[in-house]
Amino acid sequence: MDISIVVPLLNEEESLPELCDWINRVCNENKYSYEIILVDDGSTDNSWNVVEELSRANTSIKGIRFQRNYGKSAALNEGFRAAQGDVVITMDADLQDSPDEIPGLRKMIVDDGFDLISGWKKVRYDNTLTKNIPSKFFNAVTSRVSKIKLHDFNCGLKAYRKKVVKSIEVYGEMHRYIPVLAKWAGFKKIGEKVVEHRKRKYGVTKFGWERFVNGFLDLLSITFVGKFSKRPMHFFGLWGTLFFLIGLGFTLYLIISKFISPEFNLTNRPVFYLALTAILIGMQLFLAGFISELIARNAPGRNTYLIEDKIGL
Ligand code: UDP
Ligand code: MG
């Protein structure tokens, strides 16, 4: 299969028929073998009925329905699991992403050898104060921290080599950091393509300014967790050893001083307390390492969501 188009959706009943028609048209014109995976993230409107209708009319259209709303990351993650295409393209359901971008994105993966192409909405039709300004700030920081040169991490329109989506797990609010997750997984060719941003035609946005608060907390946790989550003992152990050695050095100095001048008063010296503190910190760090190692080894899967129904899969 050439392409899987993964679409996370929450209460998007009006947009779905038009979106699927459009994707079908583009894929048929380009003679792709394709599938559209619609992941209903706990919609409370008629979205799932629409998905079922669409799927019954066209076997390329498949649906997954979550038991409740788990968030866009979980929806993408489940779509990635199901995807069979050599290239996987994610797209929002609200017609703000144009299916006309599919061939260009696919070409960059297949012909130009990119692992991931992130859409860049250079011109946006969102509220400046609540969306555009925080978004600029967010992107600048993320790019800095992750050392990935992208202008628009948040864009829902992205294309991946299949291997990429099968090697990562998207959870929490991580849908904003998929390029970062991909980089960690070892995929180096990450690029971007300017894409059209369209006005939301139906329904309302599901994200407000709070997304940036959550986004920044996640950024903190990924930069930190990324450094030591796999082998916490390596991280804590190194610092623990360092502190321990410093403490040992001070102790040695004290012992030698005692030998040189017998009247030297051990506990009356600041160095004594430095030595004690350093040794204690070293031991604490080691202990933290052991505990995180235990947690890391026994951690359950991050994504624990329930699937209520599936169609076409
Ligand atoms: N979405 C989702 N689960 C959520 C919130 C949003 O699957 O909990 C979907 C939503 O239906 C849309 C996409 O994620 O297809 C992007 O959401 P939205 O258009 O509201 O975000 P915006 O374009 O305003 O950034
Ligand atoms: Mg939108």
mmCIF file with all atom_site columns, C-alpha atoms in Angstrom, residues 90-234:
data_model
loop_
_atom_site.group_PDB
_atom_site.id
_atom_site.type_symbol
_atom_site.label_atom_id
_atom_site.label_alt_id
_atom_site.label_comp_id
_atom_site.label_asym_id
_atom_site.label_entity_id
_atom_site.label_seq_id
_atom_site.pdbx_PDB_ins_code
_atom_site.Cartn_x
_atom_site.Cartn_y
_atom_site.Cartn_z
_atom_site.occupancy
_atom_site.B_iso_or_equiv
_atom_site.pdbx_formal_charge
_atom_site.auth_seq_id
_atom_site.auth_comp_id
_atom_site.auth_asym_id
_atom_site.auth_atom_id
_atom_site.pdbx_PDB_model_num
ATOM 1   C CA . THR A 1 90  ? -1.581  12.669 9.358  1.00 0.00 ? 90  THR A CA 1
ATOM 2   C CA . MET A 1 91  ? -4.193  15.296 8.752  1.00 0.00 ? 91  MET A CA 1
ATOM 3   C CA . ASP A 1 92  ? -6.728  17.148 10.882 1.00 0.00 ? 92  ASP A CA 1
ATOM 4   C CA . ALA A 1 93  ? -10.368 16.350 10.221 1.00 0.00 ? 93  ALA A CA 1
ATOM 5   C CA . ASP A 1 94  ? -11.601 19.923 10.077 1.00 0.00 ? 94  ASP A CA 1
ATOM 6   C CA . LEU A 1 95  ? -10.559 20.698 6.478  1.00 0.00 ? 95  LEU A CA 1
ATOM 7   C CA . GLN A 1 96  ? -7.906  23.137 7.697  1.00 0.00 ? 96  GLN A CA 1
ATOM 8   C CA . ASP A 1 97  ? -5.298  20.868 6.080  1.00 0.00 ? 97  ASP A CA 1
ATOM 9   C CA . SER A 1 98  ? -5.586  20.459 2.338  1.00 0.00 ? 98  SER A CA 1
ATOM 10  C CA . PRO A 1 99  ? -5.504  16.943 0.869  1.00 0.00 ? 99  PRO A CA 1
ATOM 11  C CA . ASP A 1 100 ? -3.961  18.550 -2.210 1.00 0.00 ? 100 ASP A CA 1
ATOM 12  C CA . GLU A 1 101 ? -0.686  18.522 -0.262 1.00 0.00 ? 101 GLU A CA 1
ATOM 13  C CA . ILE A 1 102 ? -0.594  14.698 -0.188 1.00 0.00 ? 102 ILE A CA 1
ATOM 14  C CA . PRO A 1 103 ? 1.358   14.129 -3.438 1.00 0.00 ? 103 PRO A CA 1
ATOM 15  C CA . GLY A 1 104 ? 4.004   16.732 -2.583 1.00 0.00 ? 104 GLY A CA 1
ATOM 16  C CA . LEU A 1 105 ? 4.530   15.316 0.901  1.00 0.00 ? 105 LEU A CA 1
ATOM 17  C CA . ARG A 1 106 ? 4.681   11.759 -0.349 1.00 0.00 ? 106 ARG A CA 1
ATOM 18  C CA . LYS A 1 107 ? 7.225   12.728 -2.981 1.00 0.00 ? 107 LYS A CA 1
ATOM 19  C CA . MET A 1 108 ? 9.584   14.149 -0.347 1.00 0.00 ? 108 MET A CA 1
ATOM 20  C CA . ILE A 1 109 ? 9.508   10.863 1.566  1.00 0.00 ? 109 ILE A CA 1
ATOM 21  C CA . VAL A 1 110 ? 9.698   8.503  -1.398 1.00 0.00 ? 110 VAL A CA 1
ATOM 22  C CA . ASP A 1 111 ? 11.926  10.433 -3.825 1.00 0.00 ? 111 ASP A CA 1
ATOM 23  C CA . ASP A 1 112 ? 13.932  12.760 -1.612 1.00 0.00 ? 112 ASP A CA 1
ATOM 24  C CA . GLY A 1 113 ? 14.540  10.218 1.138  1.00 0.00 ? 113 GLY A CA 1
ATOM 25  C CA . PHE A 1 114 ? 13.106  12.143 4.076  1.00 0.00 ? 114 PHE A CA 1
ATOM 26  C CA . ASP A 1 115 ? 11.963  10.174 7.138  1.00 0.00 ? 115 ASP A CA 1
ATOM 27  C CA . LEU A 1 116 ? 9.552   12.863 8.272  1.00 0.00 ? 116 LEU A CA 1
ATOM 28  C CA . ILE A 1 117 ? 8.151   15.979 6.674  1.00 0.00 ? 117 ILE A CA 1
ATOM 29  C CA . SER A 1 118 ? 6.343   18.442 8.883  1.00 0.00 ? 118 SER A CA 1
ATOM 30  C CA . GLY A 1 119 ? 3.872   20.880 7.383  1.00 0.00 ? 119 GLY A CA 1
ATOM 31  C CA . TRP A 1 120 ? 4.604   24.558 7.945  1.00 0.00 ? 120 TRP A CA 1
ATOM 32  C CA . LYS A 1 121 ? 1.618   26.858 8.059  1.00 0.00 ? 121 LYS A CA 1
ATOM 33  C CA . LYS A 1 122 ? 3.393   30.040 7.147  1.00 0.00 ? 122 LYS A CA 1
ATOM 34  C CA . VAL A 1 123 ? 0.176   31.994 6.738  1.00 0.00 ? 123 VAL A CA 1
ATOM 35  C CA . ARG A 1 124 ? -2.447  31.273 9.400  1.00 0.00 ? 124 ARG A CA 1
ATOM 36  C CA . TYR A 1 125 ? -6.054  32.214 9.896  1.00 0.00 ? 125 TYR A CA 1
ATOM 37  C CA . ASP A 1 126 ? -6.125  31.892 13.664 1.00 0.00 ? 126 ASP A CA 1
ATOM 38  C CA . ASN A 1 127 ? -6.604  34.404 16.428 1.00 0.00 ? 127 ASN A CA 1
ATOM 39  C CA . THR A 1 128 ? -3.334  36.334 16.790 1.00 0.00 ? 128 THR A CA 1
ATOM 40  C CA . LEU A 1 129 ? -3.419  36.740 20.539 1.00 0.00 ? 129 LEU A CA 1
ATOM 41  C CA . THR A 1 130 ? -4.479  33.283 21.701 1.00 0.00 ? 130 THR A CA 1
ATOM 42  C CA . LYS A 1 131 ? -2.893  31.216 18.953 1.00 0.00 ? 131 LYS A CA 1
ATOM 43  C CA . ASN A 1 132 ? -0.382  32.873 16.655 1.00 0.00 ? 132 ASN A CA 1
ATOM 44  C CA . ILE A 1 133 ? 1.817   34.576 19.241 1.00 0.00 ? 133 ILE A CA 1
ATOM 45  C CA . PRO A 1 134 ? 1.984   31.678 21.742 1.00 0.00 ? 134 PRO A CA 1
ATOM 46  C CA . SER A 1 135 ? 2.552   29.368 18.824 1.00 0.00 ? 135 SER A CA 1
ATOM 47  C CA . LYS A 1 136 ? 5.553   31.378 17.543 1.00 0.00 ? 136 LYS A CA 1
ATOM 48  C CA . PHE A 1 137 ? 7.072   31.375 21.009 1.00 0.00 ? 137 PHE A CA 1
ATOM 49  C CA . PHE A 1 138 ? 6.386   27.683 21.502 1.00 0.00 ? 138 PHE A CA 1
ATOM 50  C CA . ASN A 1 139 ? 7.978   26.769 18.183 1.00 0.00 ? 139 ASN A CA 1
ATOM 51  C CA . ALA A 1 140 ? 11.069  28.870 18.822 1.00 0.00 ? 140 ALA A CA 1
ATOM 52  C CA . VAL A 1 141 ? 11.639  27.223 22.217 1.00 0.00 ? 141 VAL A CA 1
ATOM 53  C CA . THR A 1 142 ? 10.956  23.708 20.974 1.00 0.00 ? 142 THR A CA 1
ATOM 54  C CA . SER A 1 143 ? 13.313  24.183 18.063 1.00 0.00 ? 143 SER A CA 1
ATOM 55  C CA . ARG A 1 144 ? 16.016  25.487 20.404 1.00 0.00 ? 144 ARG A CA 1
ATOM 56  C CA . VAL A 1 145 ? 15.669  22.729 22.956 1.00 0.00 ? 145 VAL A CA 1
ATOM 57  C CA . SER A 1 146 ? 15.303  19.856 20.515 1.00 0.00 ? 146 SER A CA 1
ATOM 58  C CA . LYS A 1 147 ? 17.844  21.204 18.000 1.00 0.00 ? 147 LYS A CA 1
ATOM 59  C CA . ILE A 1 148 ? 15.418  20.335 15.217 1.00 0.00 ? 148 ILE A CA 1
ATOM 60  C CA . LYS A 1 149 ? 15.045  23.171 12.752 1.00 0.00 ? 149 LYS A CA 1
ATOM 61  C CA . LEU A 1 150 ? 11.309  23.344 12.178 1.00 0.00 ? 150 LEU A CA 1
ATOM 62  C CA . HIS A 1 151 ? 9.100   26.430 12.157 1.00 0.00 ? 151 HIS A CA 1
ATOM 63  C CA . ASP A 1 152 ? 5.808   24.761 12.966 1.00 0.00 ? 152 ASP A CA 1
ATOM 64  C CA . PHE A 1 153 ? 5.881   21.696 15.237 1.00 0.00 ? 153 PHE A CA 1
ATOM 65  C CA . ASN A 1 154 ? 2.168   21.825 15.887 1.00 0.00 ? 154 ASN A CA 1
ATOM 66  C CA . CYS A 1 155 ? 0.966   21.452 12.312 1.00 0.00 ? 155 CYS A CA 1
ATOM 67  C CA . GLY A 1 156 ? -1.396  18.476 12.044 1.00 0.00 ? 156 GLY A CA 1
ATOM 68  C CA . LEU A 1 157 ? -0.290  17.768 8.499  1.00 0.00 ? 157 LEU A CA 1
ATOM 69  C CA . LYS A 1 158 ? 2.808   15.606 8.513  1.00 0.00 ? 158 LYS A CA 1
ATOM 70  C CA . ALA A 1 159 ? 4.194   12.747 6.474  1.00 0.00 ? 159 ALA A CA 1
ATOM 71  C CA . TYR A 1 160 ? 6.260   9.832  7.722  1.00 0.00 ? 160 TYR A CA 1
ATOM 72  C CA . ARG A 1 161 ? 8.126   6.873  6.426  1.00 0.00 ? 161 ARG A CA 1
ATOM 73  C CA . LYS A 1 162 ? 6.250   3.851  7.801  1.00 0.00 ? 162 LYS A CA 1
ATOM 74  C CA . LYS A 1 163 ? 9.219   2.758  9.898  1.00 0.00 ? 163 LYS A CA 1
ATOM 75  C CA . VAL A 1 164 ? 9.077   6.041  11.845 1.00 0.00 ? 164 VAL A CA 1
ATOM 76  C CA . VAL A 1 165 ? 5.505   5.691  13.055 1.00 0.00 ? 165 VAL A CA 1
ATOM 77  C CA . LYS A 1 166 ? 6.090   2.058  13.975 1.00 0.00 ? 166 LYS A CA 1
ATOM 78  C CA . SER A 1 167 ? 9.090   2.944  16.142 1.00 0.00 ? 167 SER A CA 1
ATOM 79  C CA . ILE A 1 168 ? 7.542   5.624  18.303 1.00 0.00 ? 168 ILE A CA 1
ATOM 80  C CA . GLU A 1 169 ? 4.783   5.838  20.867 1.00 0.00 ? 169 GLU A CA 1
ATOM 81  C CA . VAL A 1 170 ? 2.788   9.047  21.041 1.00 0.00 ? 170 VAL A CA 1
ATOM 82  C CA . TYR A 1 171 ? 1.188   9.699  24.432 1.00 0.00 ? 171 TYR A CA 1
ATOM 83  C CA . GLY A 1 172 ? 0.026   12.556 26.661 1.00 0.00 ? 172 GLY A CA 1
ATOM 84  C CA . GLU A 1 173 ? 0.335   15.756 24.641 1.00 0.00 ? 173 GLU A CA 1
ATOM 85  C CA . MET A 1 174 ? 3.234   14.412 22.629 1.00 0.00 ? 174 MET A CA 1
ATOM 86  C CA . HIS A 1 175 ? 1.542   14.876 19.275 1.00 0.00 ? 175 HIS A CA 1
ATOM 87  C CA . ARG A 1 176 ? 3.278   18.232 19.233 1.00 0.00 ? 176 ARG A CA 1
ATOM 88  C CA . TYR A 1 177 ? 6.670   16.602 19.605 1.00 0.00 ? 177 TYR A CA 1
ATOM 89  C CA . ILE A 1 178 ? 6.511   13.748 17.129 1.00 0.00 ? 178 ILE A CA 1
ATOM 90  C CA . PRO A 1 179 ? 9.564   15.110 15.269 1.00 0.00 ? 179 PRO A CA 1
ATOM 91  C CA . VAL A 1 180 ? 11.434  15.030 18.587 1.00 0.00 ? 180 VAL A CA 1
ATOM 92  C CA . LEU A 1 181 ? 10.319  11.452 19.284 1.00 0.00 ? 181 LEU A CA 1
ATOM 93  C CA . ALA A 1 182 ? 11.407  10.504 15.755 1.00 0.00 ? 182 ALA A CA 1
ATOM 94  C CA . LYS A 1 183 ? 14.804  12.095 16.260 1.00 0.00 ? 183 LYS A CA 1
ATOM 95  C CA . TRP A 1 184 ? 15.311  10.122 19.465 1.00 0.00 ? 184 TRP A CA 1
ATOM 96  C CA . ALA A 1 185 ? 14.353  6.957  17.674 1.00 0.00 ? 185 ALA A CA 1
ATOM 97  C CA . GLY A 1 186 ? 17.273  7.665  15.347 1.00 0.00 ? 186 GLY A CA 1
ATOM 98  C CA . PHE A 1 187 ? 15.599  9.174  12.288 1.00 0.00 ? 187 PHE A CA 1
ATOM 99  C CA . LYS A 1 188 ? 17.756  11.997 11.049 1.00 0.00 ? 188 LYS A CA 1
ATOM 100 C CA . LYS A 1 189 ? 16.222  13.234 7.831  1.00 0.00 ? 189 LYS A CA 1
ATOM 101 C CA . ILE A 1 190 ? 13.532  15.539 9.150  1.00 0.00 ? 190 ILE A CA 1
ATOM 102 C CA . GLY A 1 191 ? 12.336  18.312 6.885  1.00 0.00 ? 191 GLY A CA 1
ATOM 103 C CA . GLU A 1 192 ? 9.473   20.707 6.407  1.00 0.00 ? 192 GLU A CA 1
ATOM 104 C CA . LYS A 1 193 ? 7.234   21.883 3.614  1.00 0.00 ? 193 LYS A CA 1
ATOM 105 C CA . VAL A 1 194 ? 5.150   25.038 3.484  1.00 0.00 ? 194 VAL A CA 1
ATOM 106 C CA . VAL A 1 195 ? 1.503   24.007 3.362  1.00 0.00 ? 195 VAL A CA 1
ATOM 107 C CA . GLU A 1 196 ? -1.735  25.857 2.969  1.00 0.00 ? 196 GLU A CA 1
ATOM 108 C CA . HIS A 1 197 ? -3.686  26.650 6.111  1.00 0.00 ? 197 HIS A CA 1
ATOM 109 C CA . ARG A 1 198 ? -7.403  26.901 5.487  1.00 0.00 ? 198 ARG A CA 1
ATOM 110 C CA . LYS A 1 199 ? -10.118 28.418 7.639  1.00 0.00 ? 199 LYS A CA 1
ATOM 111 C CA . ARG A 1 200 ? -12.095 25.993 9.764  1.00 0.00 ? 200 ARG A CA 1
ATOM 112 C CA . LYS A 1 201 ? -15.232 25.428 7.753  1.00 0.00 ? 201 LYS A CA 1
ATOM 113 C CA . TYR A 1 202 ? -17.459 23.655 10.289 1.00 0.00 ? 202 TYR A CA 1
ATOM 114 C CA . GLY A 1 203 ? -17.453 23.189 14.029 1.00 0.00 ? 203 GLY A CA 1
ATOM 115 C CA . VAL A 1 204 ? -15.100 24.782 16.547 1.00 0.00 ? 204 VAL A CA 1
ATOM 116 C CA . THR A 1 205 ? -11.474 24.375 17.607 1.00 0.00 ? 205 THR A CA 1
ATOM 117 C CA . LYS A 1 206 ? -10.844 21.788 20.332 1.00 0.00 ? 206 LYS A CA 1
ATOM 118 C CA . PHE A 1 207 ? -7.758  23.489 21.678 1.00 0.00 ? 207 PHE A CA 1
ATOM 119 C CA . GLY A 1 208 ? -7.385  26.850 23.386 1.00 0.00 ? 208 GLY A CA 1
ATOM 120 C CA . TRP A 1 209 ? -4.460  28.677 24.933 1.00 0.00 ? 209 TRP A CA 1
ATOM 121 C CA . GLU A 1 210 ? -4.158  25.987 27.691 1.00 0.00 ? 210 GLU A CA 1
ATOM 122 C CA . ARG A 1 211 ? -2.509  23.773 25.108 1.00 0.00 ? 211 ARG A CA 1
ATOM 123 C CA . PHE A 1 212 ? 0.645   25.836 25.430 1.00 0.00 ? 212 PHE A CA 1
ATOM 124 C CA . VAL A 1 213 ? 0.843   25.332 29.172 1.00 0.00 ? 213 VAL A CA 1
ATOM 125 C CA . ASN A 1 214 ? 0.464   21.583 28.731 1.00 0.00 ? 214 ASN A CA 1
ATOM 126 C CA . GLY A 1 215 ? 2.838   21.723 25.812 1.00 0.00 ? 215 GLY A CA 1
ATOM 127 C CA . PHE A 1 216 ? 5.576   23.385 27.829 1.00 0.00 ? 216 PHE A CA 1
ATOM 128 C CA . LEU A 1 217 ? 5.233   20.943 30.713 1.00 0.00 ? 217 LEU A CA 1
ATOM 129 C CA . ASP A 1 218 ? 5.623   18.147 28.198 1.00 0.00 ? 218 ASP A CA 1
ATOM 130 C CA . LEU A 1 219 ? 8.628   19.858 26.705 1.00 0.00 ? 219 LEU A CA 1
ATOM 131 C CA . LEU A 1 220 ? 10.241  19.917 30.134 1.00 0.00 ? 220 LEU A CA 1
ATOM 132 C CA . SER A 1 221 ? 9.472   16.296 30.725 1.00 0.00 ? 221 SER A CA 1
ATOM 133 C CA . ILE A 1 222 ? 10.716  15.143 27.332 1.00 0.00 ? 222 ILE A CA 1
ATOM 134 C CA . THR A 1 223 ? 13.977  17.035 27.581 1.00 0.00 ? 223 THR A CA 1
ATOM 135 C CA . PHE A 1 224 ? 14.546  15.620 31.038 1.00 0.00 ? 224 PHE A CA 1
ATOM 136 C CA . VAL A 1 225 ? 13.094  12.158 30.527 1.00 0.00 ? 225 VAL A CA 1
ATOM 137 C CA . GLY A 1 226 ? 14.832  11.879 27.176 1.00 0.00 ? 226 GLY A CA 1
ATOM 138 C CA . LYS A 1 227 ? 18.164  12.152 28.893 1.00 0.00 ? 227 LYS A CA 1
ATOM 139 C CA . PHE A 1 228 ? 17.781  9.275  31.294 1.00 0.00 ? 228 PHE A CA 1
ATOM 140 C CA . SER A 1 229 ? 14.480  7.464  31.020 1.00 0.00 ? 229 SER A CA 1
ATOM 141 C CA . LYS A 1 230 ? 15.895  4.392  29.297 1.00 0.00 ? 230 LYS A CA 1
ATOM 142 C CA . ARG A 1 231 ? 18.807  3.848  31.687 1.00 0.00 ? 231 ARG A CA 1
ATOM 143 C CA . PRO A 1 232 ? 18.212  6.080  34.727 1.00 0.00 ? 232 PRO A CA 1
ATOM 144 C CA . MET A 1 233 ? 21.090  4.449  36.563 1.00 0.00 ? 233 MET A CA 1
ATOM 145 C CA . HIS A 1 234 ? 23.506  5.793  33.958 1.00 0.00 ? 234 HIS A CA 1
#
